[in-house]
Each structure stands twice: as structure tokens, then as C-alpha cells.
XYZ file of C-alpha atoms in Angstrom:
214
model
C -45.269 -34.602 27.743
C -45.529 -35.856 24.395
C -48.897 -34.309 22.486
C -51.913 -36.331 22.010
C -52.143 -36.577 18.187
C -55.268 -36.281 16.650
C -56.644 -36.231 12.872
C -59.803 -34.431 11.408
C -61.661 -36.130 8.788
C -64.239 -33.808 7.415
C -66.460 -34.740 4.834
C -70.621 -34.585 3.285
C -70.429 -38.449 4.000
C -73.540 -38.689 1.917
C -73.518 -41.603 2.013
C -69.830 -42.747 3.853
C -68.369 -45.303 2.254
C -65.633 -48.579 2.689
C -63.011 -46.209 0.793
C -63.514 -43.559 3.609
C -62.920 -46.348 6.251
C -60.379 -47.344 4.265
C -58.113 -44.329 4.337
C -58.976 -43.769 7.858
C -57.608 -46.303 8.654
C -54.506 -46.195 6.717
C -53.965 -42.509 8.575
C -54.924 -44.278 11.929
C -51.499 -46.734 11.622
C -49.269 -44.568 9.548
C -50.202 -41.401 11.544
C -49.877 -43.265 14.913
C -52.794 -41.250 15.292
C -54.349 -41.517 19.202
C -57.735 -40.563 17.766
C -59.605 -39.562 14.505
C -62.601 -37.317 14.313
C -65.083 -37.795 11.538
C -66.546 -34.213 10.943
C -69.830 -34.436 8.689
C -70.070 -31.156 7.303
C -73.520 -29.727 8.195
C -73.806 -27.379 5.053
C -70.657 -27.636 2.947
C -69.978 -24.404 1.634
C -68.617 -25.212 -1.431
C -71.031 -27.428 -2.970
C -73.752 -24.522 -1.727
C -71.494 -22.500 -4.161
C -71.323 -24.619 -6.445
C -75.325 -25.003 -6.854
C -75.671 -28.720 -5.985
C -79.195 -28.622 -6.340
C -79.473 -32.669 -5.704
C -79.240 -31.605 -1.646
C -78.062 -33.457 0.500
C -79.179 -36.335 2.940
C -79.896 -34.604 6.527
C -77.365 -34.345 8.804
C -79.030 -36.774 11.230
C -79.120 -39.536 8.132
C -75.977 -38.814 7.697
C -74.309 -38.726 11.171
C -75.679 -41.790 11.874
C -74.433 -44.080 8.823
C -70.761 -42.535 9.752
C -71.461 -43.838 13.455
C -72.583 -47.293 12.153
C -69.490 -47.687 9.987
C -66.918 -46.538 12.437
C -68.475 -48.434 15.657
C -65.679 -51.135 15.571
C -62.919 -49.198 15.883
C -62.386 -46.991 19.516
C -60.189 -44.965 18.107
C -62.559 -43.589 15.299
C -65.108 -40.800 16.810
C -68.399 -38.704 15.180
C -67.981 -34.970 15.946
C -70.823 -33.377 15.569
C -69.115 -29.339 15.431
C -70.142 -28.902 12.081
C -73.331 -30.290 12.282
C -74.361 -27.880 15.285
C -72.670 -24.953 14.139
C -75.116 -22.220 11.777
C -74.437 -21.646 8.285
C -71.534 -23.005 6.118
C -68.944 -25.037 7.417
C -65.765 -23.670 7.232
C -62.751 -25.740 8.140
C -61.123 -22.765 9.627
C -63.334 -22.721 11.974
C -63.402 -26.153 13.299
C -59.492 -26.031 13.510
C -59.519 -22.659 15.825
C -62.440 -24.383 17.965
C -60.845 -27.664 18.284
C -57.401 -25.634 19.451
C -59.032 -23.533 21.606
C -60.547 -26.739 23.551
C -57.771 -28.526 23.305
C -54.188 -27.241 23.064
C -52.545 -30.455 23.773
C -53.252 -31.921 20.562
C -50.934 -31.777 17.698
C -53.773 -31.595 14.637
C -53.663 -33.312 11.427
C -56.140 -32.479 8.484
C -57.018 -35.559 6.615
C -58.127 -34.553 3.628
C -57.416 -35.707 -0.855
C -55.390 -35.054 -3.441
C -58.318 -33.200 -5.110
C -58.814 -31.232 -1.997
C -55.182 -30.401 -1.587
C -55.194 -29.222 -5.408
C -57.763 -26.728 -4.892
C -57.023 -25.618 -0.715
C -56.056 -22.156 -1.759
C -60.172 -21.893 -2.858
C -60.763 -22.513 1.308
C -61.489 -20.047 3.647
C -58.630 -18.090 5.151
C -56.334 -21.293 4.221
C -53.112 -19.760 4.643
C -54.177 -19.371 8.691
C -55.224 -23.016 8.224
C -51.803 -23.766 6.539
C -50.396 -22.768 9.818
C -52.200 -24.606 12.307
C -52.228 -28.409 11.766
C -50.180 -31.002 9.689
C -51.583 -31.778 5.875
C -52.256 -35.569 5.668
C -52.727 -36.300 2.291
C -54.223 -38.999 0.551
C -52.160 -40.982 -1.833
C -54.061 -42.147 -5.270
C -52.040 -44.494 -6.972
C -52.924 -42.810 -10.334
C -52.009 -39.046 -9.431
C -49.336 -37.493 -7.491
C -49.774 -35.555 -4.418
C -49.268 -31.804 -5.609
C -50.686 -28.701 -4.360
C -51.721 -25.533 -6.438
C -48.627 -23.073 -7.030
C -50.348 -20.616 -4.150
C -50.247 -23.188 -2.038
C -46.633 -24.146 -2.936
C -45.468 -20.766 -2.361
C -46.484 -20.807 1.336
C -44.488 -23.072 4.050
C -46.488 -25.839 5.753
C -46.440 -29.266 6.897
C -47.612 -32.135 4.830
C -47.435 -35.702 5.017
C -48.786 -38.943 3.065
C -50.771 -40.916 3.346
C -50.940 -44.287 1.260
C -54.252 -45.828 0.578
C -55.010 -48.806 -1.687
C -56.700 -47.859 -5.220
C -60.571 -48.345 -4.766
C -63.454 -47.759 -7.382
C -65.919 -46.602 -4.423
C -67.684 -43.125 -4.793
C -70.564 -41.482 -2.817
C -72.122 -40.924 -6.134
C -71.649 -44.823 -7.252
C -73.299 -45.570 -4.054
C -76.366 -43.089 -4.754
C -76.569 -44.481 -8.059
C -76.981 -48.100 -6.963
C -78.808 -47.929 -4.475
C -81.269 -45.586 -6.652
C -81.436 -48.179 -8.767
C -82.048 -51.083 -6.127
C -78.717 -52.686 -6.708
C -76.603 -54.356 -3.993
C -74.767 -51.389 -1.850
C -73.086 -53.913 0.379
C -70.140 -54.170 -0.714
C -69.403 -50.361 -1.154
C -70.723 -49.621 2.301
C -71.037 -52.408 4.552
C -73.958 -54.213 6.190
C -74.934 -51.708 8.629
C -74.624 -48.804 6.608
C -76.595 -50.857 3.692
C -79.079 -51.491 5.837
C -79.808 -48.111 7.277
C -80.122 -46.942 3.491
C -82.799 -49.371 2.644
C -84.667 -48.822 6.145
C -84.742 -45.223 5.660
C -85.367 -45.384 1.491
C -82.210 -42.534 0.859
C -81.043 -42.058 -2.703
C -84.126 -43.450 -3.975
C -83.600 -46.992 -3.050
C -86.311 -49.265 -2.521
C -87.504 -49.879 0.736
C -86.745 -53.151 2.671
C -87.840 -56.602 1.831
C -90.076 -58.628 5.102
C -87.126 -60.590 4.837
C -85.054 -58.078 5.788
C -87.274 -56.127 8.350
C -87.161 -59.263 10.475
C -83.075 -59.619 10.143
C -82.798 -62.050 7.783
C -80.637 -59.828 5.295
């Protein structure tokens, strides 16, 4: 029996974005993926490390903009494993958990070029190298290249092509912190649920709005 396969899209999501729809759904039809998991990180250990001292939105804000932007397609699903597990989230982790549940899945990691650059900085990442395919995304202005440590040990890897878009979780703070139009970088819903909730220092919503006329 062939094996179910099955991507993990890990992320902050803070906020998620058309550009994260975007390549999921370029790994969704490339991958012939059967289902992708969108993994907000509940406290991502390397911007902890890093000092972010902006902080993040909470998970719940967070988990539920990914579930409004993904609610169209029944292949996309929110997995909450990082959220609900204490401390950092490691992507190790996840990946053992997820195997242990379910051993008829062949894994893929979704993850970017920046990420792949800098995977031998992740937690025990040569086990990780080991246990699902690399899906990588594609920027049309940098090739897909890992560090030489990562080079230097054998694992699977594949593309993944995405179109060029501007779209950043920091544009989208900045906007909205500055009351602009989000819209178009995150959708409707996801607009919405910014304004409603006043994240990122936007302003709240207009009466027009609060009655549905947005």
C-alpha cells in the first residue's frame, strides 16, 4: 500500500500571509501531497535566542488567522503540537511525534531557502536529515543551496517552485501598524480578524465594518 504523503509547514505565522498560502499550495500540486499540516510554532526557539523582544502575537491569535486563511482548501489542516507542547519548539520533536502516531506517512518538511541555509543551526538536524524529505522553497532570486555541513550529510531534498512575491510578516505588521490596507497581503478574513482584535497596532474597526459592510 502506497504511503499517505504528508507535508509539515511550521512557522510563527505572526501574522500568515497570501505568500504562505501561496507556497502551500504550490507544495500541495507539485508534492501530490494528500495533506499539509500548518504547525504554528508555540515559542520558536530561535527567535527566543535571538532576543526578539517585539514578542509575538499569542498562539490563540495566531492559530486562528492560519485557520481562517486555509478554510477553503480540505486538504490544508492547523496542528496545534507545537502550540500544546511546553517550552521551545523544536522541529525534531514534532517529526518523532508525528512518526510515532503515524508510520504510514511518508513526511515532507516544507520549509525556505533561508531556512535550508542555516538547518545545521537546528536541533539534532542530522536525525531530522534522516527522517522526512526536504521540500524547499524556490526564490526566483537565489538558488536553493544548503550550508557545507549540511552538504556533507546524505538526505532527500526536493523543490519546490513558488512565484516571486513582495509579502512579509513584517510588511504586514508594519501596515497594519500604520492603519494601511492589509487586504491584499492577507486576505479578507485574515484582515479582518487583525482589525477586530487591534494586533500590530492597527486601528480598531470602523461601524462600517463591525456590521459587515467591509
Amino acid at each position: 500500500m502506497a504511503l499517505s504523503k504528508v507535508a509539515l509547514f511550521g512557522g510563527s505565522f505572526d501574522p500568515v500571509h497570501l505568500a504562505h498560502l501561496s507556497l502551500a499550495r504550490c507544495a500541495l500540486e507539485q508534492l501530490g501531497l494528500d495533506r499539509l499540516l500548518w504547525l504554528p510554532a508555540g515559542r520558536p526557539w530561535q527567535k527566543l535566542e535571538a532576543g526578539d523582544g517585539r514578542g509575538l502575537a499569542s498562539p490563540e491569535h495566531r492559530r486562528a488567522m492560519v485557520a481562517l486563511l486555509i478554510a477553503s482548501e480540505p486538504r490544508f489542516e492547523v496542528d496545534d503540537s507545537e502550540l500544546e507542547r511546553d517550552g521551545a519548539s523544536y522541529t525534531i520533536d514534532t517529526v518523532r511525534a508525528r512518526q510515532a502516531a503515524h508510520p504510514q506517512e511518508q513526511l515532507f518538511l516544507l520549509i525556505g531557502q533561508d531556512q535550508y541555509a542555516r538547518l545545521h543551526t537546528w536541533r539534532e538536524w542530522q536525525e531530522l536529515l534522516g527522517l522526512v524529505t526536504l521540500a524547499v522553497a524556490a526564490r526566483a532570486d537565489q538558488p536553493v543551496c544548503a550550508s557545507p555541513e549540511v552538504q556533507a550529510v546524505a538526505h532527500k531534498k526536493v523543490v519546490v517552485q513558488m512565484p516571486a512575491s513582495p509579502i512579509s510578516s513584517t510588511r504586514v505588521r508594519e501596515a497594519a501598524s500604520r492603519g494601511q490596507d492589509i487586504r491584499p497581503m492577507v486576505g479578507d478574513a485574515v484582515a479582518g480578524y487583525i482589525s477586530r482584535h487591534r494586533l500590530y497596532g492597527a486601528p480598531g474597526p470602523t461601524e462600517r465594518e463591525l456590521n459587515g459592510h467591509s
